[in-house]
């Protein structure tokens, strides 16, 4: 029998990590000590106070039943409190906060609520692949906004053709940015609000890395800008902030009508995040944020080791203020995949080719700071022996 997948599956872009995974498995089988700078998954454990909170919550039978669709009230109140303390933004926990089973879940479902077949979404490139794929799944098309060194890895809104802007329903943004590590300032977000108002576009700002920043820099929320709540929502995740990628907990905040649309999709697809996990999430958001400061210190040290090493071998990525991704230009004469392949075969280092995140990512590789600084030093040592 031959079960032919639906067209939406057949139109998917090739899986970014397929060839890398194959090569990596081959090297590991040969006994090579592989250093993995490929995946954006924190290597550090979830802080103890959050684990203890889950342990306690899970023994309470009341957490064992179906959660409420839009999220536990107490969790949404904690989100609003955290937002107020962190960004000075007031939120109505009832209407302006929605619990998600990880932010990826919310991002992936959003186009189903607002994209009709043939509609456009404005999607940055390079970018987290979910924005484009979720648009495709809803029957829409992506109009790609190139992020380049020349524009500071911020989309040039003025360069979007008038027709595309008129047709667009959604604008995806992500700052601090995966994969480029770029950050956005207030001026940019103000332009976004103006643009979204003019063309009546819903802004979806993915702020998964808002807490992962260095040298005292504090990324801002899109919702801090006047008018933002009228045009958009912001996605947050506990995954990167508290090393909870496996727990699946995130949230969306902002425009009540947009959140209601997303909530309507969700209530027909999933049944909410496990209450015990939401209880642990409350602990994470309410507690002193010392663990977050320690996490940032750790990534900052790793960043410094990697940048010093890259500098010695003649590679000069833009300074990194936030995220654990280093967006490194390839040496002259190397495409993204050629350099990725050289690093893997000759140095046992896994990286991600920039071109895998969209065509404008050609000429870069992404290195994730998700191994210890000793291992990063070892990776740099191996790189210095390559003839580039
Ligand atoms: C890691 C990541 C997420 C999401 O993570 P969840 O674990 O689903 O909350 C969202 N956006 C970007 C850009 C990411 O890198």
Coordinates of C-alpha atoms and ligand atoms in Angstrom, one line a residue:
X1 CA 0.0 0.0 0.0
X2 CA 1.1 3.5 -0.7
X3 CA -0.3 6.2 1.5
X4 CA 0.4 9.5 -0.3
X5 CA 0.9 12.4 2.1
X6 CA -1.2 15.5 1.7
X7 CA 0.0 18.3 -0.5
X8 CA 0.8 20.4 2.6
X9 CA 3.3 17.8 3.7
X10 CA 4.8 17.4 0.2
X11 CA 5.3 21.1 -0.1
X12 CA 7.4 21.3 3.1
X13 CA 10.9 22.6 2.8
X14 CA 13.6 19.8 3.3
X15 CA 14.3 19.1 6.9
X16 CA 17.2 21.3 8.0
X17 CA 19.1 18.8 10.1
X18 CA 18.6 15.7 8.0
X19 CA 22.0 15.6 6.3
X20 CA 23.8 16.9 9.4
X21 CA 22.1 14.3 11.6
X22 CA 23.3 11.6 9.1
X23 CA 26.9 12.8 9.1
X24 CA 26.9 13.2 12.9
X25 CA 25.6 9.7 13.5
X26 CA 28.3 8.4 11.1
X27 CA 31.1 10.2 13.0
X28 CA 29.8 9.2 16.4
X29 CA 29.7 5.6 15.2
X30 CA 33.3 5.9 14.3
X31 CA 34.1 7.1 17.8
X32 CA 34.7 10.8 17.0
X33 CA 34.2 13.1 20.0
X34 CA 31.5 15.4 18.5
X35 CA 31.0 18.9 19.9
X36 CA 27.4 19.9 19.2
X37 CA 26.9 23.6 18.6
X38 CA 23.9 22.8 16.4
X39 CA 20.8 22.8 18.6
X40 CA 19.1 25.6 20.4
X41 CA 18.4 23.5 23.5
X42 CA 19.9 24.7 26.9
X43 CA 22.3 22.1 28.3
X44 CA 21.8 23.4 31.9
X45 CA 19.1 21.8 34.1
X46 CA 15.8 23.4 35.2
X47 CA 16.4 25.3 38.5
X48 CA 15.7 23.3 41.7
X49 CA 12.9 25.5 43.1
X50 CA 10.9 24.9 39.9
X51 CA 11.4 21.2 40.0
X52 CA 10.3 21.0 43.6
X53 CA 7.2 23.0 42.7
X54 CA 6.3 20.5 40.0
X55 CA 6.9 17.6 42.4
X56 CA 4.5 19.0 44.9
X57 CA 1.9 20.0 42.4
X58 CA 1.8 16.6 40.7
X59 CA 0.8 14.9 44.0
X60 CA -2.4 17.0 44.2
X61 CA -5.1 15.1 42.3
X62 CA -6.8 18.3 41.3
X63 CA -3.9 18.8 38.8
X64 CA -4.7 15.5 37.1
X65 CA -7.9 16.6 35.3
X66 CA -8.3 18.5 32.1
X67 CA -6.9 22.0 32.5
X68 CA -8.9 25.0 31.5
X69 CA -8.5 25.8 27.8
X70 CA -7.2 29.3 28.1
X71 CA -4.9 28.4 31.0
X72 CA -5.1 28.3 34.8
X73 CA -6.3 31.6 36.1
X74 CA -3.5 31.7 38.7
X75 CA -0.9 31.2 36.0
X76 CA -2.3 34.0 33.9
X77 CA -2.3 36.3 37.0
X78 CA 1.4 35.4 37.5
X79 CA 2.2 36.2 33.8
X80 CA 0.5 39.6 34.2
X81 CA 2.5 40.2 37.4
X82 CA 5.8 39.3 35.7
X83 CA 4.9 41.5 32.8
X84 CA 4.2 44.4 35.1
X85 CA 7.5 44.0 37.0
X86 CA 9.6 43.2 33.9
X87 CA 8.3 45.6 31.3
X88 CA 5.9 48.0 33.1
X89 CA 3.0 46.8 31.0
X90 CA -0.4 46.1 32.5
X91 CA -2.3 43.1 31.2
X92 CA -5.8 41.9 31.9
X93 CA -5.1 38.2 32.9
X94 CA -8.5 37.2 31.7
X95 CA -8.5 38.6 28.2
X96 CA -4.9 39.5 27.4
X97 CA -3.1 36.4 28.5
X98 CA -3.3 32.9 27.0
X99 CA -1.4 29.9 28.2
X100 CA 0.4 27.8 25.5
X101 CA 1.9 24.3 25.4
X102 CA 5.2 25.9 24.6
X103 CA 5.2 29.0 22.4
X104 CA 5.8 26.9 19.2
X105 CA 2.4 25.5 19.7
X106 CA 0.8 29.0 19.7
X107 CA 2.9 30.3 16.8
X108 CA 2.0 27.2 14.7
X109 CA -1.8 27.6 15.4
X110 CA -2.1 31.3 15.0
X111 CA -2.3 31.3 11.1
X112 CA -5.2 28.8 11.3
X113 CA -7.2 31.6 13.1
X114 CA -6.4 34.5 10.7
X115 CA -5.1 33.2 7.3
X116 CA -7.5 32.2 4.6
X117 CA -6.2 30.3 1.6
X118 CA -4.2 32.6 -0.6
X119 CA -3.6 35.2 2.1
X120 CA -0.1 36.5 2.8
X121 CA 2.1 36.5 5.9
X122 CA 5.2 38.7 6.1
X123 CA 7.9 36.3 7.3
X124 CA 11.5 37.2 8.0
X125 CA 14.3 35.2 6.4
X126 CA 16.5 33.8 7.9
X127 CA 14.0 32.8 10.6
X128 CA 12.7 30.2 13.0
X129 CA 11.1 27.8 10.4
X130 CA 7.7 27.6 12.1
X131 CA 6.4 31.0 10.9
X132 CA 6.6 30.0 7.3
X133 CA 5.4 26.4 7.7
X134 CA 2.4 27.4 9.9
X135 CA 1.4 29.9 7.1
X136 CA 1.6 27.1 4.5
X137 CA -0.5 24.8 6.7
X138 CA -3.2 27.4 6.8
X139 CA -3.2 27.6 3.0
X140 CA -1.3 31.0 3.0
X141 CA 1.8 32.2 1.3
X142 CA 4.9 33.8 2.8
X143 CA 6.3 37.1 1.6
X144 CA 9.9 36.9 2.8
X145 CA 11.6 39.9 4.5
X146 CA 15.4 39.6 4.1
X147 CA 17.4 40.1 7.3
X148 CA 20.9 41.2 6.4
X149 CA 24.0 42.7 8.0
X150 CA 23.3 45.9 6.0
X151 CA 19.9 46.3 7.6
X152 CA 21.1 45.3 11.1
X153 CA 19.0 42.1 10.7
X154 CA 15.8 44.1 11.0
X155 CA 13.2 43.9 8.1
X156 CA 13.1 47.0 6.0
X157 CA 9.4 47.7 6.2
X158 CA 9.6 50.6 3.6
X159 CA 10.9 48.1 1.1
X160 CA 7.8 45.8 1.3
X161 CA 5.9 46.2 -2.0
X162 CA 2.6 48.0 -1.5
X163 CA 0.6 45.1 -3.0
X164 CA 2.2 42.6 -0.5
X165 CA 1.5 44.9 2.4
X166 CA -2.1 45.3 1.4
X167 CA -2.6 41.5 1.1
X168 CA -0.8 40.6 4.3
X169 CA -2.7 39.4 7.4
X170 CA 0.2 38.7 9.7
X171 CA 3.7 40.0 10.3
X172 CA 6.1 37.7 12.2
X173 CA 8.9 39.2 14.1
X174 CA 11.4 37.8 16.6
X175 CA 13.7 39.9 18.8
X176 CA 16.1 39.1 20.3
X177 CA 16.5 37.0 17.1
X178 CA 17.1 33.4 16.3
X179 CA 19.3 32.7 14.3
X180 CA 21.1 36.1 13.9
X181 CA 21.3 37.2 17.6
X182 CA 20.1 40.7 16.5
X183 CA 18.1 42.9 18.8
X184 CA 15.4 45.5 18.1
X185 CA 15.1 49.0 19.7
X186 CA 12.1 51.1 20.5
X187 CA 12.3 53.1 17.2
X188 CA 12.0 49.9 15.2
X189 CA 8.9 48.7 17.2
X190 CA 7.3 52.1 16.7
X191 CA 7.8 51.8 12.9
X192 CA 6.2 48.3 13.2
X193 CA 3.1 49.7 15.0
X194 CA 2.7 52.5 12.3
X195 CA 3.1 49.9 9.5
X196 CA 0.6 47.5 11.1
X197 CA -2.0 50.3 11.6
X198 CA -1.7 51.5 8.0
X199 CA -2.2 48.1 6.5
X200 CA -4.3 46.5 9.2
X201 CA -1.8 43.7 9.9
X202 CA -1.6 41.5 13.0
X203 CA 1.9 41.7 14.5
X204 CA 3.1 38.4 16.1
X205 CA 6.3 39.2 18.0
X206 CA 8.1 36.1 19.2
X207 CA 10.0 37.1 22.4
X208 CA 11.3 33.7 23.3
X209 CA 14.8 35.2 24.1
X210 CA 13.7 38.3 26.0
X211 CA 15.5 37.2 29.2
X212 CA 18.7 35.9 27.6
X213 CA 20.8 39.0 27.3
X214 CA 24.3 40.2 28.2
X215 CA 26.4 43.1 29.5
X216 CA 23.4 44.5 31.4
X217 CA 21.3 44.8 28.3
X218 CA 17.5 44.3 28.9
X219 CA 15.5 43.6 25.7
X220 CA 12.1 45.4 25.6
X221 CA 8.7 44.0 25.0
X222 CA 6.9 45.0 21.8
X223 CA 3.9 45.8 24.0
X224 CA 5.8 48.7 25.7
X225 CA 5.3 50.8 22.5
X226 CA 2.1 52.8 22.4
X227 CA -0.5 51.3 20.1
X228 CA 1.2 47.8 20.1
X229 CA -1.7 46.2 21.9
X230 CA -4.1 47.4 19.2
X231 CA -2.2 45.6 16.5
X232 CA -0.5 42.6 18.0
X233 CA 0.5 39.9 20.4
X234 CA 3.7 38.7 21.9
X235 CA 4.8 35.1 22.4
X236 CA 6.9 34.1 25.4
X237 CA 8.3 30.8 26.5
X238 CA 9.6 29.4 29.8
X239 CA 11.8 27.1 27.7
X240 CA 14.9 29.2 27.3
X241 CA 14.5 31.4 30.3
X242 CA 14.3 28.6 32.9
X243 CA 15.8 25.7 30.9
X244 CA 12.4 24.1 30.6
X245 CA 12.3 23.1 26.9
X246 CA 10.9 19.7 27.7
X247 CA 8.2 20.9 30.0
X248 CA 6.2 22.6 27.2
X249 CA 5.0 25.9 28.7
X250 CA 4.7 29.3 27.1
X251 CA 2.2 32.1 26.8
X252 CA 0.9 34.8 24.4
X253 CA -0.1 38.3 25.6
X254 CA -1.6 41.4 24.0
X255 CA -4.5 42.0 21.7
X256 CA -7.6 40.3 23.2
X257 CA -9.3 39.7 19.8
X258 CA -6.3 38.0 18.4
X259 CA -5.8 35.9 21.5
X260 CA -9.5 34.9 21.3
X261 CA -9.0 33.7 17.7
X262 CA -6.0 31.7 18.7
X263 CA -7.8 30.3 21.7
X264 CA -10.7 29.1 19.5
X265 CA -8.3 27.1 17.3
X266 CA -6.6 25.7 20.4
X267 CA -9.8 24.6 22.1
X268 CA -10.6 22.5 19.1
X269 CA -7.1 21.0 18.9
X270 CA -5.6 20.6 22.4
X271 CA -6.8 20.7 25.9
X272 CA -4.4 23.0 27.6
X273 CA -1.1 22.7 29.5
X274 CA -0.9 20.3 32.4
X275 CA -1.9 22.1 35.5
X276 CA 1.0 20.8 37.5
X277 CA 3.4 22.3 34.9
X278 CA 1.5 25.6 35.1
X279 CA 1.9 25.5 38.9
X280 CA 5.7 25.1 38.4
X281 CA 5.5 28.0 35.9
X282 CA 3.9 30.2 38.5
X283 CA 6.8 29.4 40.8
X284 CA 9.3 30.3 38.0
X285 CA 7.6 33.6 37.2
X286 CA 6.9 34.7 40.8
X287 CA 10.2 33.8 42.4
X288 CA 13.3 36.0 42.6
X289 CA 15.0 35.9 39.1
X290 CA 18.4 35.1 40.4
X291 CA 18.5 31.9 38.4
X292 CA 18.0 33.9 35.2
X293 CA 20.8 36.3 36.0
X294 CA 23.1 33.2 36.6
X295 CA 22.1 31.7 33.3
X296 CA 22.9 34.9 31.5
X297 CA 26.3 35.1 33.2
X298 CA 27.0 31.5 32.1
X299 CA 26.2 32.2 28.4
X300 CA 28.1 35.5 28.5
X301 CA 31.3 33.6 29.6
X302 CA 30.8 31.1 26.8
X303 CA 30.2 33.9 24.4
X304 CA 33.4 35.6 25.4
X305 CA 35.4 32.3 25.0
X306 CA 33.9 31.7 21.5
X307 CA 34.3 35.3 20.2
X308 CA 38.0 35.5 21.4
X309 CA 38.6 32.2 19.6
X310 CA 36.8 33.1 16.4
X311 CA 38.7 36.4 16.3
X312 CA 42.0 34.5 16.5
X313 CA 41.1 32.5 13.4
X314 CA 39.9 35.5 11.5
X315 CA 36.1 35.1 11.8
X316 CA 34.3 38.2 13.0
X317 CA 30.6 37.8 13.9
X318 CA 28.7 41.0 14.9
X319 CA 28.9 41.6 18.7
X320 CA 26.2 39.5 20.6
X321 CA 24.0 41.3 23.1
X322 CA 21.3 38.6 23.4
X323 CA 20.3 35.0 22.6
X324 CA 22.7 32.0 22.7
X325 CA 23.3 32.1 18.9
X326 CA 26.4 33.3 17.2
X327 CA 25.7 34.2 13.5
X328 CA 29.1 33.7 12.1
X329 CA 30.1 34.7 8.5
X330 CA 31.8 31.8 6.7
X331 CA 35.4 32.2 5.6
X332 CA 36.0 33.5 2.0
X333 CA 35.2 30.8 -0.6
X334 CA 32.9 28.8 1.7
X335 CA 29.1 28.5 1.3
X336 CA 27.1 27.8 4.5
X337 CA 26.8 24.1 3.8
X338 CA 30.4 23.8 2.7
X339 CA 31.7 25.3 5.9
X340 CA 29.2 23.3 8.1
X341 CA 30.4 20.2 6.4
X342 CA 34.1 21.0 6.8
X343 CA 33.6 21.8 10.5
X344 CA 31.8 18.5 11.0
X345 CA 34.2 16.2 9.0
X346 CA 37.5 17.8 9.9
X347 CA 36.9 19.1 13.4
X348 CA 33.9 17.1 14.7
X349 CA 31.9 20.3 15.3
X350 CA 28.2 20.4 14.6
X351 CA 26.9 23.8 13.5
X352 CA 23.8 24.8 11.4
X353 CA 24.2 26.2 7.9
X354 CA 22.7 29.7 7.7
X355 CA 21.0 28.9 4.4
X356 CA 18.8 26.4 6.2
X357 CA 16.9 29.3 7.8
X358 CA 16.2 30.9 4.4
X359 CA 18.1 32.0 1.4
X360 CA 19.4 35.3 2.9
X361 CA 21.1 33.2 5.6
X362 CA 23.6 32.0 2.9
X363 CA 27.2 32.9 3.9
X364 CA 26.6 32.3 7.6
X365 CA 26.7 29.4 10.1
X366 CA 24.9 29.4 13.4
X367 CA 26.7 28.3 16.5
X368 CA 24.7 27.7 19.7
X369 CA 26.4 28.4 23.1
X370 CA 24.8 25.2 24.5
X371 CA 28.0 23.4 25.6
X372 CA 30.4 24.3 28.5
X373 CA 33.0 26.9 28.0
X374 CA 35.7 24.2 28.2
X375 CA 34.0 22.4 25.3
X376 CA 33.7 25.7 23.4
X377 CA 37.5 26.3 24.0
X378 CA 38.1 22.8 22.6
X379 CA 36.0 23.6 19.6
X380 CA 37.9 26.8 18.9
X381 CA 41.2 24.9 19.3
X382 CA 40.1 22.4 16.7
X383 CA 39.0 25.2 14.3
X384 CA 42.3 26.9 14.6
X385 CA 44.0 23.8 13.1
X386 CA 41.8 23.9 9.9
X387 CA 43.2 25.5 6.8
X388 CA 40.7 28.2 6.0
Ligands
LIG1 C1 13.1 28.0 21.1 C2 12.2 28.9 20.3 C3 10.8 29.0 20.5 C4 10.0 28.1 21.3 O1 10.0 27.4 22.1 P1 8.9 26.6 22.9 O2 9.8 25.6 23.6 O3 8.0 26.0 22.0 O4 8.3 27.6 23.9 C5 10.1 30.0 19.8 N1 10.7 30.8 19.0 C6 12.0 30.8 18.8 C7 12.6 31.8 17.8 C8 12.8 29.8 19.4 O5 14.1 29.8 19.1

